[in-house]
Short mmCIF file of C-alpha atoms in Angstrom, two decimals:
data_model
loop_
_atom_site.label_atom_id
_atom_site.label_comp_id
_atom_site.label_asym_id
_atom_site.label_seq_id
_atom_site.Cartn_x
_atom_site.Cartn_y
_atom_site.Cartn_z
CA UNK A 29 -0.09 0.05 -0.38
CA UNK A 30 1.15 3.66 -0.78
CA UNK A 31 1.77 6.08 1.81
CA UNK A 32 0.27 9.35 1.34
CA UNK A 33 1.35 12.92 3.51
CA UNK A 34 -1.56 14.61 4.43
CA UNK A 35 -2.43 18.26 6.00
CA UNK A 36 -3.69 17.36 9.85
CA UNK A 37 -6.19 19.15 11.38
CA UNK A 38 -6.38 18.36 15.06
CA UNK A 39 -9.38 18.72 17.16
CA UNK A 40 -11.09 17.42 20.35
CA UNK A 41 -13.80 15.44 18.61
CA UNK A 42 -13.90 12.31 16.34
CA UNK A 43 -14.52 12.25 12.16
CA UNK A 44 -15.41 8.95 10.58
CA UNK A 45 -16.35 8.05 6.71
CA UNK A 46 -19.34 9.58 5.56
CA UNK A 47 -19.74 11.79 8.86
CA UNK A 48 -20.08 15.57 8.99
CA UNK A 49 -18.69 17.91 11.01
CA UNK A 50 -18.59 21.65 11.70
CA UNK A 51 -14.67 23.23 12.35
CA UNK A 52 -13.95 26.91 13.22
CA UNK A 53 -10.62 27.96 11.92
CA UNK A 54 -8.76 30.55 13.74
CA UNK A 55 -5.58 30.51 13.50
CA UNK A 56 -3.70 32.08 10.09
CA UNK A 57 -1.88 28.87 10.15
CA UNK A 58 -4.87 26.84 10.14
CA UNK A 59 -6.23 29.49 7.70
CA UNK A 60 -2.80 29.01 5.16
CA UNK A 61 -3.35 25.00 5.86
CA UNK A 62 -6.68 24.77 4.33
CA UNK A 63 -5.84 27.08 1.62
CA UNK A 64 -3.19 24.81 0.52
CA UNK A 65 -5.51 22.00 0.66
CA UNK A 66 -8.15 23.88 -1.29
CA UNK A 67 -5.28 24.55 -4.10
CA UNK A 68 -4.53 20.44 -4.33
CA UNK A 69 -1.17 20.88 -2.29
CA UNK A 70 -2.52 18.41 0.24
CA UNK A 71 -5.09 15.82 1.08
CA UNK A 72 -6.52 16.49 4.34
CA UNK A 73 -6.55 14.36 7.49
CA UNK A 74 -8.93 14.72 10.81
CA UNK A 75 -7.84 12.84 13.86
CA UNK A 76 -8.96 13.72 17.65
CA UNK A 77 -6.34 15.41 19.77
CA UNK A 78 -4.38 13.57 21.97
CA UNK A 79 -2.51 14.67 25.27
CA UNK A 80 0.97 13.80 26.62
CA UNK A 81 2.25 11.91 23.14
CA UNK A 82 4.74 12.92 20.53
CA UNK A 83 2.29 13.11 18.00
CA UNK A 84 -0.48 16.36 18.48
CA UNK A 85 -3.23 13.30 18.18
CA UNK A 86 -4.45 9.56 17.76
CA UNK A 87 -2.69 7.54 14.85
CA UNK A 88 -6.19 6.91 13.83
CA UNK A 89 -7.98 9.46 11.40
CA UNK A 90 -9.98 9.93 8.72
CA UNK A 91 -8.99 11.38 4.96
CA UNK A 92 -11.76 14.00 4.81
CA UNK A 93 -13.14 16.52 2.00
CA UNK A 94 -14.05 20.21 3.00
CA UNK A 95 -17.59 20.88 1.35
CA UNK A 96 -18.85 23.86 2.54
CA UNK A 97 -17.63 27.18 4.13
CA UNK A 98 -18.50 30.91 5.23
CA UNK A 99 -16.59 33.67 6.65
CA UNK A 100 -18.20 34.13 10.04
CA UNK A 101 -18.42 37.65 11.61
CA UNK A 102 -14.80 38.13 13.56
CA UNK A 103 -13.34 36.89 10.26
CA UNK A 104 -12.99 33.49 11.17
CA UNK A 105 -13.57 30.85 8.76
CA UNK A 106 -16.19 27.92 9.29
CA UNK A 107 -15.49 24.57 7.36
CA UNK A 108 -17.70 21.61 6.80
CA UNK A 109 -15.59 18.29 6.42
CA UNK A 110 -17.15 15.44 4.97
CA UNK A 111 -14.86 12.06 6.30
CA UNK A 112 -13.96 9.64 3.35
CA UNK A 113 -11.43 7.32 4.67
CA UNK A 114 -9.67 6.23 7.45
CA UNK A 115 -6.09 6.82 7.75
CA UNK A 116 -3.47 5.49 10.18
CA UNK A 117 -0.99 8.24 10.50
CA UNK A 118 2.76 6.08 10.37
CA UNK A 119 4.00 9.73 11.32
CA UNK A 120 3.86 13.29 11.28
CA UNK A 121 6.26 16.82 11.83
CA UNK A 122 5.01 20.12 12.85
CA UNK A 123 6.04 22.88 10.06
CA UNK A 124 7.40 26.15 11.15
CA UNK A 125 4.18 27.73 10.65
CA UNK A 126 3.05 25.11 13.32
CA UNK A 127 0.93 23.12 10.49
CA UNK A 128 1.03 19.70 11.28
CA UNK A 129 1.80 16.79 8.22
CA UNK A 130 1.48 13.37 8.06
CA UNK A 131 2.65 10.28 6.25
CA UNK A 132 -0.79 8.57 6.26
CA UNK A 133 -1.19 4.84 5.15
CA UNK A 134 -5.24 3.76 3.96
CA UNK A 135 -7.41 1.53 6.36
CA UNK A 136 -10.64 -0.52 5.30
CA UNK A 137 -13.42 1.26 5.95
CA UNK A 138 -16.09 -0.71 8.02
CA UNK A 139 -18.84 -2.26 5.34
CA UNK A 140 -22.19 -1.01 4.73
CA UNK A 141 -24.70 -3.80 6.31
CA UNK A 142 -28.27 -3.42 7.02
CA UNK A 143 -29.56 -3.12 10.84
CA UNK A 144 -31.88 -5.78 12.14
CA UNK A 145 -33.62 -6.91 14.70
CA UNK A 146 -33.35 -5.55 18.26
CA UNK A 147 -30.26 -3.02 17.02
CA UNK A 148 -33.27 -1.31 15.10
CA UNK A 149 -33.69 0.45 18.04
CA UNK A 150 -30.53 2.25 17.75
CA UNK A 151 -31.21 3.92 14.26
CA UNK A 152 -34.76 5.11 15.88
CA UNK A 153 -32.75 6.92 18.84
CA UNK A 154 -30.07 8.01 16.52
CA UNK A 155 -33.27 9.63 14.35
CA UNK A 156 -34.59 11.18 17.85
CA UNK A 157 -31.29 12.81 19.01
CA UNK A 158 -31.23 14.19 15.12
CA UNK A 159 -34.79 15.62 15.92
CA UNK A 160 -33.69 17.17 19.20
CA UNK A 161 -30.28 18.11 17.55
CA UNK A 162 -31.13 19.99 14.04
CA UNK A 163 -27.85 21.83 13.60
CA UNK A 164 -25.90 18.38 13.35
CA UNK A 165 -28.83 17.00 11.06
CA UNK A 166 -28.65 20.18 8.58
CA UNK A 167 -25.15 18.88 7.96
CA UNK A 168 -26.57 16.09 6.17
CA UNK A 169 -28.11 16.16 2.72
CA UNK A 170 -29.14 12.28 3.33
CA UNK A 171 -29.12 10.10 6.20
CA UNK A 172 -29.00 6.29 6.48
CA UNK A 173 -30.42 4.96 8.94
CA UNK A 174 -30.66 1.90 8.09
CA UNK A 175 -27.11 1.16 7.46
CA UNK A 176 -25.90 -0.26 10.37
CA UNK A 177 -22.37 0.91 9.72
CA UNK A 178 -23.57 4.25 9.42
CA UNK A 179 -25.62 4.53 12.42
CA UNK A 180 -22.72 2.91 14.41
CA UNK A 181 -20.36 5.55 13.09
CA UNK A 182 -22.92 8.60 13.79
CA UNK A 183 -23.30 7.44 17.20
CA UNK A 184 -19.29 7.37 18.03
CA UNK A 185 -18.73 11.16 16.59
CA UNK A 186 -21.71 11.95 19.01
CA UNK A 187 -21.37 10.03 22.39
CA UNK A 188 -20.21 12.28 25.16
CA UNK A 189 -16.96 9.85 25.57
CA UNK A 190 -13.47 10.48 25.56
CA UNK A 191 -11.88 9.76 22.42
CA UNK A 192 -9.67 6.96 23.43
CA UNK A 193 -12.77 5.04 24.40
CA UNK A 194 -14.36 5.84 20.94
CA UNK A 195 -11.07 5.01 19.16
CA UNK A 196 -10.90 1.30 20.62
CA UNK A 197 -14.13 1.15 18.82
CA UNK A 198 -13.37 2.66 15.80
CA UNK A 199 -10.20 0.40 15.83
CA UNK A 200 -12.31 -2.74 15.48
CA UNK A 201 -12.88 -4.44 12.10
CA UNK A 202 -16.37 -3.53 12.24
CA UNK A 203 -19.59 -1.90 13.71
CA UNK A 204 -20.42 -4.76 15.41
CA UNK A 205 -18.76 -3.97 18.83
CA UNK A 206 -20.05 0.03 18.53
CA UNK A 207 -24.00 -1.44 17.88
CA UNK A 208 -23.36 -3.94 21.06
CA UNK A 209 -21.95 -0.81 23.01
CA UNK A 210 -25.00 1.93 21.91
CA UNK A 211 -27.10 -1.01 22.30
CA UNK A 212 -26.56 -1.47 25.51
CA UNK A 213 -26.24 1.95 26.67
CA UNK A 214 -29.36 2.63 25.51
CA UNK A 215 -30.88 -0.08 27.20
CA UNK A 216 -29.45 0.78 30.58
CA UNK A 217 -30.60 4.68 29.96
CA UNK A 218 -34.68 2.90 29.56
CA UNK A 219 -34.06 0.91 32.67
CA UNK A 220 -32.92 4.09 34.89
#
């Protein structure tokens, strides 16, 4: 497999394939990085921040595309990212302008699979979550509530958990452990 250099956007959040997130870009170095990505100089990888580590983030990241952007009233930039492909960060170096450039290797995305049986509650709960959080739903032109992988990944993006715990689930070969985890979480919430 071939490695690729990517600009690295590190946030205290998780973005997975087919997911969307809105990020505020404030610093001049980040603005330059986004401009370089838009010019095609680099692809962009989104990674969850990790403290006390040689890298600024966890090694599991997601290659993403910038699908929208807006200048805000304070002259900062708001960008909407869409996750495409899981990648592993092999190494990263910080440039003089404080931008991180990572050497990455593509990883397999989870395969799409239908939701069935008792797991349909997870899909219904996500739909309710989006009704209560219309700003998050507004990022999507289409939802895939029938797809276990899509639903699992959206839950991992929004659940209030430590990123390290989310990434343990992300690094599994498929969505099954995440589906089990979310189902047990929902069942325990209903029982209390």
